Amino acid sequence: MYSLGINFDLTYITVGIVDSEGKILLKESIPTLRYRKFEEIIRDMAQLCIGVVKKAELDMDKDIDFIGIGCYGSIDNKNGVMIYSSYFGFKNVRIADEMKKYISNIPIICENDANCYALAESRIGATKGLKNTVIVTIGTAISGGIIIDDKIYNGKAFGAGEFGHHVVVFQGEECECGRNGCWAAYASTNALVRDARIMAIRHPESLLFKMVNGDLRLMSFRTPFDAAERGDKYSAQIVANYKKYMALGLINIVNVLQPEAIAIGGKIRKLGRDFINDVAELVAEKTFGQYEEDKKTKILMCDIDYDAVIIGATMLKH
Amino acid sequence: MYSLGINFDLTYITVGIVDSEGKILLKESIPTLRYRKFEEIIRDMAQLCIGVVKKAELDMDKDIDFIGIGCYGSIDNKNGVMIYSSYFGFKNVRIADEMKKYISNIPIICENDANCYALAESRIGATKGLKNTVIVTIGTAISGGIIIDDKIYNGKAFGAGEFGHHVVVFQGEECECGRNGCWAAYASTNALVRDARIMAIRHPESLLFKMVNGDLRLMSFRTPFDAAERGDKYSAQIVANYKKYMALGLINIVNVLQPEAIAIGGKIRKLGRDFINDVAELVAEKTFGQYEEDKKTKILMCDIDYDAVIIGATMLKH
């Protein structure tokens, strides 16, 4: 038997056929085209499911026992409803019911995408074997998932784990959420790119500026890391600050939740393990309490890439 | 049958005889005199227990079925060990074993005091009937307890819930924990007094200054509230800022944990329900996500006073 795992993202919908070990047999994507009516989006999602199953020469009724959907936003997993999703602009949209118009005989569960990510990591990834863990995905935004006692912790209105939106700099940079100084406004890759651009403007003599030929649109979150490696002192400063901001929020999470481990995923994984280890060292230095090494929260890198949402979605079954 | 609940605090040890409904039959305190050897402190604690039971004309063996100890610090509740307690200066102190030298036949469980507080509130207090709740005690410091799925959530090394030590102001005021800008450095009553003193120094023409006759040692956390009520604009500013800082940390907790309710306890309760309601309004305004009223985390005032630790300690039994 297989399950279908769906990553229902802002830009793409990806469907994967996943076996009971969490291995992906086949996956396919279509663009979300998110400004459409949700009924159209879900229709395409269902057709993608049907198409993928056919392509794998499987039978939906006989070979697929479950569909899990990892969605961007706050998701009522009991009723398969997207309660609220800022970028989609959806409110109280009944995703599972809409899917059942096309695929009626298979149980469907929806869940927040970061929560699916956290579940996959805790079952077969970096946090495997631990009961209380957190994952933080860092990319253009910061998301998170909390696993307590081996289960997803959802919070009252299915919105827990919004680590990106805890303020670390009172009256700091504006955040998309309406507050100022959120962690996401300092530790997301968008924030890193912003800070690198500002530094480049201030120092046109810097390698940072030269590496983008003065065209700041070309600045990526990796540029300051590359320039720092080649000896640019301004970039080294950006990198050092970025690590500090990253550690700042992680220490806050440790002091509040003290999970067994925090695994970091998302685009930031591309910076590699050395980067994560540097941040982990900063976290260990400043964490509250004088804990022995084996009692400290481990700071890890997520094992699974973007597929974690697809894989984790199929694990909602258990 | 009764249980003994102990509040093992920095300044006092209080023992209460508590019935199965959480009612205190009798309680007595002695000074902790915390700079002594821990064996001496625990000996006095045990003798206080024996004395209180005698005074109530009860029999330790026949009438007392459990002893719960709420302690300041990180407590390994499995082994009755105080792992770490900054102000005590204790490390890995075996409290339960030491108590058993004097009272051998009764089960003893130790737990962090704020966790006991949270347990009492969730069983018979402000958060009664809710499964996932947080309490935050605000006084000279800020402590907290997390209840998830009706149970105390301890964290990896029994140190979860250190809400006071999450940074809200990057590179802000020094905190006793070694970091800068912790929430406790802005929202504790100590921080409030500090800010009121600074304001009074800047404005000797203010009512705030006059109310302490220029002797800043006399400034209490209530002085700016009293002065603001009598029309002092400088105090009104202190009060408004303090509410903002308080809301800042609470919103962070809501965005990360989204509990059903956060109940606020500690010395700050003396400011009354209007104060808590003002703060709750600020929290609702800025919380992430557009949730309907009934889906928002409630901000409440704790029902039970300092006795909550004693009462909650006896609830560790279940």
XYZ file of C-alpha atoms in Angstrom:
636
model
C 0.000 0.000 0.000
C 1.067 3.576 -0.687
C -0.026 6.990 0.457
C -0.151 10.263 -1.396
C 1.645 13.196 0.192
C 0.916 16.673 -1.086
C 2.920 19.836 -0.588
C 0.399 22.620 -1.155
C 2.693 25.589 -1.414
C 2.287 29.182 -2.594
C 4.060 28.546 -5.886
C 3.784 24.810 -6.539
C 1.569 21.881 -5.716
C 3.635 18.706 -5.525
C 2.159 15.243 -5.164
C 4.300 12.268 -4.199
C 3.542 8.570 -3.936
C 5.147 7.497 -0.668
C 5.683 4.008 0.720
C 5.357 2.969 4.354
C 9.069 3.679 4.980
C 8.758 7.272 3.829
C 10.368 6.657 0.435
C 9.024 8.554 -2.561
C 8.178 6.347 -5.532
C 7.228 9.153 -7.899
C 6.427 12.848 -7.593
C 5.101 15.556 -9.860
C 4.438 19.274 -9.545
C 2.171 21.884 -11.080
C 2.185 25.635 -10.502
C -0.293 26.697 -7.831
C -1.392 29.907 -9.568
C -2.619 31.033 -6.210
C -4.758 33.991 -7.250
C -7.417 31.687 -8.658
C -10.566 30.531 -6.894
C -9.689 27.826 -4.423
C -12.108 25.381 -6.120
C -10.001 25.557 -9.281
C -6.777 25.039 -7.364
C -8.144 22.001 -5.548
C -9.564 20.545 -8.761
C -6.084 20.708 -10.308
C -4.601 19.204 -7.154
C -7.017 16.250 -7.357
C -6.306 15.764 -11.051
C -2.578 15.804 -10.345
C -3.124 13.050 -7.767
C -5.092 10.965 -10.228
C -2.484 11.556 -12.935
C 0.481 10.641 -10.728
C -1.150 7.406 -9.593
C -1.933 6.471 -13.198
C 1.631 7.285 -14.279
C 2.966 4.938 -11.600
C 0.620 2.273 -12.985
C -1.188 2.031 -9.680
C -4.878 1.913 -8.860
C -6.229 4.719 -6.664
C -8.787 2.512 -4.885
C -6.595 -0.539 -4.478
C -3.114 0.861 -3.950
C -3.594 4.206 -2.166
C -4.848 4.113 1.418
C -4.384 7.703 2.526
C -3.899 11.270 1.296
C -2.079 13.800 3.466
C -1.907 17.451 2.486
C 0.706 19.799 3.912
C -0.597 23.332 3.455
C 0.784 26.788 3.888
C -1.196 28.484 6.694
C -3.177 27.642 9.823
C -4.955 24.376 9.210
C -7.777 22.820 11.214
C -6.623 19.221 10.862
C -9.836 17.819 12.347
C -12.005 19.235 9.580
C -9.512 19.669 6.758
C -10.048 23.415 6.721
C -7.528 26.125 5.896
C -8.497 28.599 8.617
C -6.231 31.388 7.572
C -3.379 31.791 5.134
C -1.945 35.256 4.703
C -0.481 34.964 1.201
C -3.316 32.891 -0.201
C -5.844 35.277 1.260
C -8.010 32.246 2.096
C -10.192 32.105 5.191
C -12.011 28.964 6.358
C -11.619 27.083 3.100
C -12.731 23.414 3.222
C -9.874 21.700 1.421
C -10.585 18.071 2.374
C -14.277 18.315 1.416
C -13.390 19.865 -1.920
C -10.860 17.104 -2.642
C -13.477 14.467 -1.850
C -15.551 15.682 -4.800
C -12.868 14.097 -6.997
C -11.409 11.353 -4.806
C -14.120 10.106 -2.523
C -13.069 6.799 -0.964
C -9.738 7.660 0.604
C -9.222 9.307 3.994
C -7.752 12.798 3.657
C -6.034 14.779 6.399
C -4.710 18.323 6.034
C -2.033 19.840 8.250
C 0.261 22.849 8.292
C 3.291 22.249 6.060
C 5.928 22.987 8.718
C 4.180 20.539 11.039
C 4.420 17.862 8.323
C 8.094 18.733 7.953
C 8.583 18.331 11.723
C 6.757 15.003 11.714
C 8.905 13.598 8.891
C 12.131 14.681 10.597
C 11.012 13.153 13.891
C 10.057 9.828 12.279
C 12.880 9.262 9.810
C 15.101 12.355 9.884
C 17.384 14.419 12.089
C 15.241 14.189 15.217
C 14.359 10.506 14.868
C 13.894 8.732 18.189
C 13.312 11.939 20.186
C 9.935 12.765 21.730
C 9.982 16.545 22.128
C 11.474 18.404 19.216
C 11.174 21.561 17.191
C 11.964 22.261 13.598
C 12.534 25.726 12.263
C 12.535 26.255 8.520
C 14.444 29.311 7.450
C 14.062 30.749 3.996
C 12.411 33.910 2.727
C 10.239 33.518 5.839
C 10.624 31.524 9.065
C 8.229 28.735 9.905
C 8.220 26.052 12.513
C 6.709 22.898 13.865
C 6.541 21.549 17.397
C 6.474 17.850 18.263
C 5.541 17.081 21.856
C 5.286 13.546 23.130
C 5.749 12.278 19.560
C 2.718 14.185 18.283
C 2.305 17.466 16.437
C 1.475 20.242 18.904
C -1.035 22.479 17.135
C -2.045 25.143 19.610
C -5.523 26.461 20.294
C -6.345 27.598 16.766
C -3.820 25.388 14.936
C -1.347 28.244 14.751
C 1.435 27.272 17.170
C 5.055 27.310 16.069
C 5.126 30.757 14.476
C 8.685 31.201 15.679
C 9.388 33.730 12.949
C 6.908 36.078 14.524
C 8.327 36.482 17.961
C 9.839 39.901 18.497
C 13.550 39.964 19.253
C 14.226 43.630 18.508
C 11.718 45.958 20.162
C 10.707 48.647 17.644
C 12.994 47.019 15.079
C 12.580 46.328 11.360
C 9.045 46.121 10.007
C 7.670 42.614 9.618
C 5.014 41.470 7.136
C 2.901 40.397 10.130
C 2.323 43.976 11.242
C 4.682 43.973 14.198
C 8.195 45.332 14.296
C 11.368 43.479 15.111
C 10.171 39.906 14.568
C 12.855 37.237 14.372
C 11.915 36.689 10.704
C 12.829 40.314 10.002
C 16.417 39.522 11.086
C 17.072 35.834 10.546
C 15.191 35.022 7.323
C 17.197 34.912 4.095
C 15.218 37.976 2.969
C 16.548 39.866 5.985
C 20.063 38.658 5.249
C 19.825 39.867 1.658
C 18.482 43.228 2.846
C 21.371 43.658 5.273
C 23.899 42.626 2.620
C 22.444 45.157 0.170
C 22.631 47.941 2.732
C 26.236 47.052 3.501
C 27.075 47.032 -0.221
C 25.518 50.463 -0.693
C 27.538 51.824 2.196
C 30.732 50.250 0.932
C 30.948 50.275 -2.846
C 34.627 49.468 -2.397
C 33.678 46.095 -0.898
C 33.958 42.747 -2.631
C 30.286 42.328 -1.720
C 29.424 45.218 -4.034
C 31.765 43.989 -6.735
C 30.433 40.459 -6.690
C 27.049 41.695 -7.863
C 28.638 44.234 -10.235
C 26.833 46.940 -8.332
C 23.453 45.467 -9.304
C 21.864 44.856 -5.925
C 19.088 42.806 -7.468
C 21.691 40.098 -7.956
C 22.438 39.845 -4.230
C 21.534 36.397 -2.885
C 21.707 35.099 0.669
C 24.854 33.247 -0.304
C 26.710 36.284 -1.675
C 27.923 37.630 1.705
C 29.035 34.117 2.684
C 31.004 33.744 -0.547
C 32.523 37.231 -0.247
C 33.434 36.667 3.408
C 35.226 33.481 2.453
C 37.254 35.471 -0.029
C 38.309 37.872 2.710
C 35.779 40.712 2.478
C 35.605 42.216 5.969
C 32.230 43.849 5.403
C 30.715 40.550 4.420
C 32.353 38.904 7.406
C 30.477 41.405 9.559
C 27.166 40.606 7.838
C 27.770 36.893 8.327
C 28.726 37.312 11.997
C 25.635 39.429 12.666
C 23.419 36.988 10.867
C 24.687 34.117 12.985
C 24.032 36.221 16.079
C 20.434 36.917 15.039
C 19.900 33.288 14.218
C 21.236 32.207 17.617
C 19.167 34.890 19.357
C 15.860 33.330 18.344
C 17.064 29.779 18.826
C 18.152 30.546 22.400
C 14.719 32.022 23.025
C 13.146 28.777 21.845
C 15.480 26.728 24.039
C 14.753 28.845 27.119
C 11.016 28.587 26.604
C 10.583 25.018 25.347
C 13.872 23.274 26.020
C 13.192 20.617 23.389
C 15.548 17.677 23.005
C 16.618 19.077 19.671
C 15.913 21.887 17.247
C 16.474 20.922 13.622
C 16.941 23.670 11.084
C 15.558 23.242 7.610
C 14.594 25.295 4.589
C 16.754 27.164 2.134
C 19.326 27.950 4.817
C 20.473 24.307 4.749
C 22.429 25.224 1.624
C 24.898 27.068 3.841
C 25.981 23.690 5.145
C 26.747 22.032 8.431
C 29.643 24.305 9.385
C 27.259 27.225 9.439
C 24.775 25.343 11.644
C 27.618 24.287 13.954
C 28.792 27.894 14.350
C 25.263 28.915 15.288
C 24.949 25.955 17.669
C 28.052 27.140 19.483
C 26.584 30.606 19.985
C 23.377 29.021 21.285
C 25.224 26.833 23.801
C 27.174 29.835 25.097
C 24.161 31.921 26.025
C 21.443 29.456 26.961
C 19.908 29.953 30.391
C 21.030 27.546 33.122
C 24.285 25.686 33.526
C 23.406 22.398 31.944
C 25.797 19.574 31.278
C 26.563 18.780 27.671
C 24.131 15.857 27.366
C 21.297 17.921 28.832
C 21.565 20.733 26.336
C 19.134 21.094 23.464
C 20.894 19.873 20.317
C 20.946 22.218 17.337
C 20.852 20.078 14.198
C 20.403 20.411 10.494
C 17.277 18.799 9.032
C 18.090 15.617 7.146
C 15.334 15.735 4.584
C 14.962 18.449 1.980
C 11.771 19.958 0.647
C 10.335 16.470 0.251
C 9.883 16.444 4.020
C 6.453 18.047 3.664
C 5.289 15.357 1.226
C 6.705 12.545 3.342
C 5.435 14.006 6.623
C 1.960 14.511 5.169
C 1.667 10.753 4.598
C 2.637 10.190 8.238
C -0.489 12.016 9.416
C -2.190 8.670 8.886
C -0.722 7.055 11.985
C -6.344 11.813 53.842
C -4.260 14.952 53.423
C -1.087 15.869 51.566
C 1.685 18.221 52.521
C 2.555 20.927 50.006
C 5.823 22.785 50.418
C 6.856 26.060 48.867
C 10.657 25.955 48.991
C 11.455 29.551 48.192
C 14.585 31.702 48.431
C 13.380 33.517 51.522
C 10.804 31.237 53.156
C 9.901 27.610 53.413
C 6.153 27.211 53.789
C 4.422 23.935 54.544
C 0.676 23.525 54.122
C -1.657 20.664 54.920
C -3.891 20.379 51.880
C -7.050 18.330 51.398
C -8.092 16.521 48.218
C -10.000 19.581 46.998
C -6.941 21.805 47.195
C -8.045 23.538 50.398
C -5.361 24.442 52.945
C -6.116 23.251 56.468
C -3.092 24.844 58.119
C 0.173 26.362 56.962
C 3.358 27.568 58.593
C 6.562 29.217 57.399
C 10.176 29.466 58.471
C 12.938 31.579 56.933
C 15.013 29.625 54.415
C 18.357 31.189 55.378
C 19.592 30.044 52.029
C 23.324 30.470 52.504
C 23.467 27.433 54.779
C 24.378 23.902 53.796
C 21.467 22.294 52.021
C 21.368 19.453 54.581
C 20.550 21.982 57.305
C 17.859 23.603 55.204
C 16.198 20.270 54.427
C 16.419 19.178 58.076
C 14.488 22.310 59.063
C 12.011 21.696 56.258
C 11.348 18.162 57.513
C 10.976 19.360 61.080
C 8.538 22.033 59.945
C 6.480 19.298 58.250
C 6.469 17.191 61.401
C 5.573 20.242 63.516
C 2.710 21.360 61.290
C 1.176 17.878 61.234
C 1.397 17.672 65.019
C -0.131 21.130 65.416
C -3.098 20.058 63.289
C -3.431 17.035 65.595
C -2.864 14.665 62.708
C -0.680 11.590 62.435
C 2.029 11.664 59.754
C 1.776 7.944 58.957
C -1.993 7.659 59.077
C -3.228 11.004 57.778
C -0.609 12.175 55.271
C -0.297 10.244 52.010
C 1.979 12.467 49.964
C 4.514 15.275 50.146
C 4.995 17.605 47.185
C 7.784 20.176 47.146
C 7.698 23.196 44.841
C 11.274 24.444 44.522
C 12.945 27.445 43.023
C 15.139 26.232 40.140
C 15.406 23.402 37.612
C 14.150 20.250 39.286
C 14.532 16.665 38.126
C 11.117 15.468 39.258
C 11.921 11.815 38.591
C 14.717 11.743 41.154
C 13.810 14.638 43.435
C 16.996 16.481 42.554
C 17.535 20.221 42.336
C 19.705 20.262 39.211
C 20.489 23.911 39.184
C 19.243 26.957 41.047
C 20.996 30.234 40.387
C 20.273 32.078 43.615
C 20.689 29.064 45.862
C 23.955 28.196 44.167
C 22.948 24.518 44.423
C 23.867 21.972 41.784
C 22.503 18.410 41.699
C 21.213 18.439 45.263
C 19.148 15.359 46.234
C 16.228 16.974 48.043
C 13.824 14.031 48.165
C 16.477 11.614 49.472
C 17.515 14.078 52.169
C 13.887 14.539 53.269
C 13.477 10.772 53.501
C 16.075 10.695 56.274
C 13.434 12.348 58.459
C 10.148 11.232 56.898
C 10.672 7.822 55.379
C 7.298 6.262 54.616
C 5.623 8.863 52.481
C 6.125 9.359 48.741
C 7.858 12.662 47.981
C 7.925 14.430 44.618
C 9.802 17.652 43.870
C 8.966 20.010 41.025
C 9.760 23.531 39.908
C 7.634 26.055 41.826
C 6.184 27.789 38.764
C 5.162 24.400 37.393
C 3.308 23.694 40.654
C 1.660 27.092 40.329
C 0.583 26.228 36.769
C -0.770 22.865 37.875
C -2.873 24.386 40.670
C -4.321 27.033 38.355
C -5.161 24.405 35.747
C -6.877 22.119 38.267
C -8.827 24.563 40.436
C -7.913 28.077 39.285
C -8.080 30.463 36.345
C -7.260 27.878 33.677
C -9.448 25.097 35.078
C -10.897 22.813 32.431
C -8.341 23.761 29.765
C -5.747 21.304 28.499
C -2.958 23.492 27.103
C -2.154 26.510 29.220
C 0.688 28.694 30.365
C 1.146 30.659 33.528
C 3.566 33.509 33.828
C 4.439 34.810 37.264
C 5.671 38.359 37.243
C 7.443 39.844 40.222
C 11.060 40.809 40.812
C 11.751 38.115 38.196
C 9.593 36.374 35.598
C 8.911 32.659 35.827
C 6.555 30.383 34.042
C 4.965 26.989 33.763
C 3.615 25.127 30.753
C 0.753 22.636 30.901
C 0.327 20.518 27.788
C -2.347 17.874 27.515
C -3.164 18.408 31.209
C 0.384 17.594 32.314
C 3.372 19.731 33.276
C 5.694 20.106 30.303
C 9.228 20.011 31.711
C 11.582 20.201 28.764
C 14.722 18.166 28.193
C 16.559 19.151 31.375
C 13.483 20.216 33.393
C 14.090 23.859 32.527
C 11.277 24.742 30.118
C 9.114 27.795 30.703
C 11.869 30.330 31.311
C 9.777 32.970 29.600
C 11.592 35.739 31.465
C 14.751 34.846 29.644
C 13.733 35.256 26.059
C 15.273 38.314 24.462
C 12.846 40.957 23.260
C 15.272 43.857 22.927
C 18.451 42.922 21.045
C 21.442 44.413 22.879
C 19.072 45.841 25.476
C 19.278 46.096 29.275
C 21.542 43.652 31.062
C 19.827 40.626 32.516
C 20.965 38.584 35.518
C 21.153 35.546 33.210
C 24.084 36.963 31.272
C 22.201 37.971 28.145
C 20.963 41.416 27.266
C 17.418 42.475 26.577
C 15.544 39.589 28.183
C 11.837 40.078 28.734
C 12.470 40.009 32.506
C 14.727 43.040 32.108
C 11.696 44.997 30.840
C 8.542 43.440 32.244
C 9.540 42.385 35.776
C 8.571 44.668 38.652
C 12.303 45.303 39.162
C 12.504 46.656 35.629
C 9.428 48.782 36.202
C 10.949 50.278 39.358
C 14.213 50.945 37.495
C 12.388 52.757 34.699
C 10.322 54.759 37.199
C 13.464 55.801 39.061
C 15.152 56.931 35.854
C 12.070 58.930 34.908
C 11.976 60.535 38.365
C 15.638 61.509 38.107
C 15.034 63.080 34.720
C 11.954 64.913 35.954
C 12.300 66.078 39.551
C 9.272 68.283 38.872
C 7.133 65.148 38.459
C 4.636 63.822 40.952
C 6.540 60.543 40.638
C 9.583 62.216 42.207
C 7.496 63.968 44.842
C 5.662 60.836 45.878
C 8.923 59.323 47.091
C 10.125 62.658 48.492
C 13.101 62.406 46.193
C 14.260 59.225 47.932
C 14.377 56.773 45.040
C 14.795 53.844 47.394
C 11.131 54.334 48.257
C 10.001 53.766 44.659
C 7.803 50.678 44.403
C 6.258 49.100 41.320
C 2.968 50.646 42.339
C 4.247 54.225 42.635
C 4.069 55.050 38.898
C 0.569 53.544 38.735
C -0.570 55.673 41.687
C 1.072 58.807 40.294
C -0.403 58.203 36.824
C -3.853 57.910 38.345
C -3.326 61.296 39.952
C -2.528 62.809 36.573
C 1.279 62.644 36.368
C 2.103 62.509 32.667
C 5.582 61.069 33.191
C 4.154 58.203 35.182
C 1.485 57.679 32.555
C 4.307 57.197 30.077
C 6.028 54.653 32.331
C 2.775 52.760 32.768
C 2.020 52.780 29.029
C 5.521 51.532 28.210
C 5.322 48.855 30.851
C 2.070 47.542 29.423
C 3.694 47.494 25.980
C 6.650 45.466 27.248
C 4.356 43.101 29.048
C 2.246 42.577 25.913
C 5.386 42.154 23.796
C 6.455 38.982 25.609
C 2.931 37.646 25.908
C 2.368 37.984 22.161
C 5.613 36.103 21.598
C 4.308 33.276 23.775
C 0.993 33.250 21.915
C 2.672 33.155 18.506
C 4.941 30.307 19.540
C 2.675 28.168 21.740
C -0.847 29.440 21.137
C -2.098 28.019 24.425
C -5.789 28.141 25.269
C -4.996 30.692 27.964
C -2.117 32.465 29.632
C -2.763 33.261 33.294
C -0.667 35.923 34.946
C 0.336 35.541 38.549
C 2.871 36.824 41.015
C 3.221 40.239 42.597
C 1.835 41.922 39.508
C -1.649 40.654 40.398
C -1.819 43.500 42.903
C -2.277 45.878 39.982
C -5.700 44.337 39.491
C -7.850 43.076 36.674
C -8.097 46.386 34.817
C -4.365 46.311 34.299
C -4.478 42.721 32.986
C -7.382 43.642 30.698
C -5.452 46.575 29.229
C -2.535 44.269 28.507
C -4.866 41.633 27.044
C -6.189 44.215 24.606
C -2.686 45.041 23.401
C -1.995 41.333 22.969
C -5.146 40.755 20.912
C -4.285 43.688 18.640
C -0.889 42.406 17.591
C -1.131 38.634 17.678
C -0.205 36.858 14.451
C -3.071 35.561 12.340
C -6.621 36.779 12.033
C -8.359 34.569 14.508
C -11.945 34.869 15.581
C -12.595 35.934 19.161
C -13.213 32.433 20.514
C -10.026 31.115 18.929
C -7.748 33.653 20.538
C -5.563 32.778 23.499
C -7.211 34.206 26.610
C -5.104 36.443 28.837
C -6.276 35.920 32.412
C -5.278 36.756 35.940
C -4.320 33.804 38.132
C -7.018 33.000 40.686
C -4.843 31.659 43.437
C -2.240 33.700 45.268
C 1.125 32.522 46.544
C -0.556 29.453 48.026
C -0.744 28.104 44.472
C 2.716 26.561 44.820
C 1.717 24.702 47.997
C -1.565 23.542 46.536
C -0.051 22.601 43.167
C 2.742 20.651 44.866
C 0.156 18.333 46.426
C -1.338 17.782 42.952
C 1.909 16.191 41.755
C 0.527 13.044 43.359
C -1.978 12.343 40.597
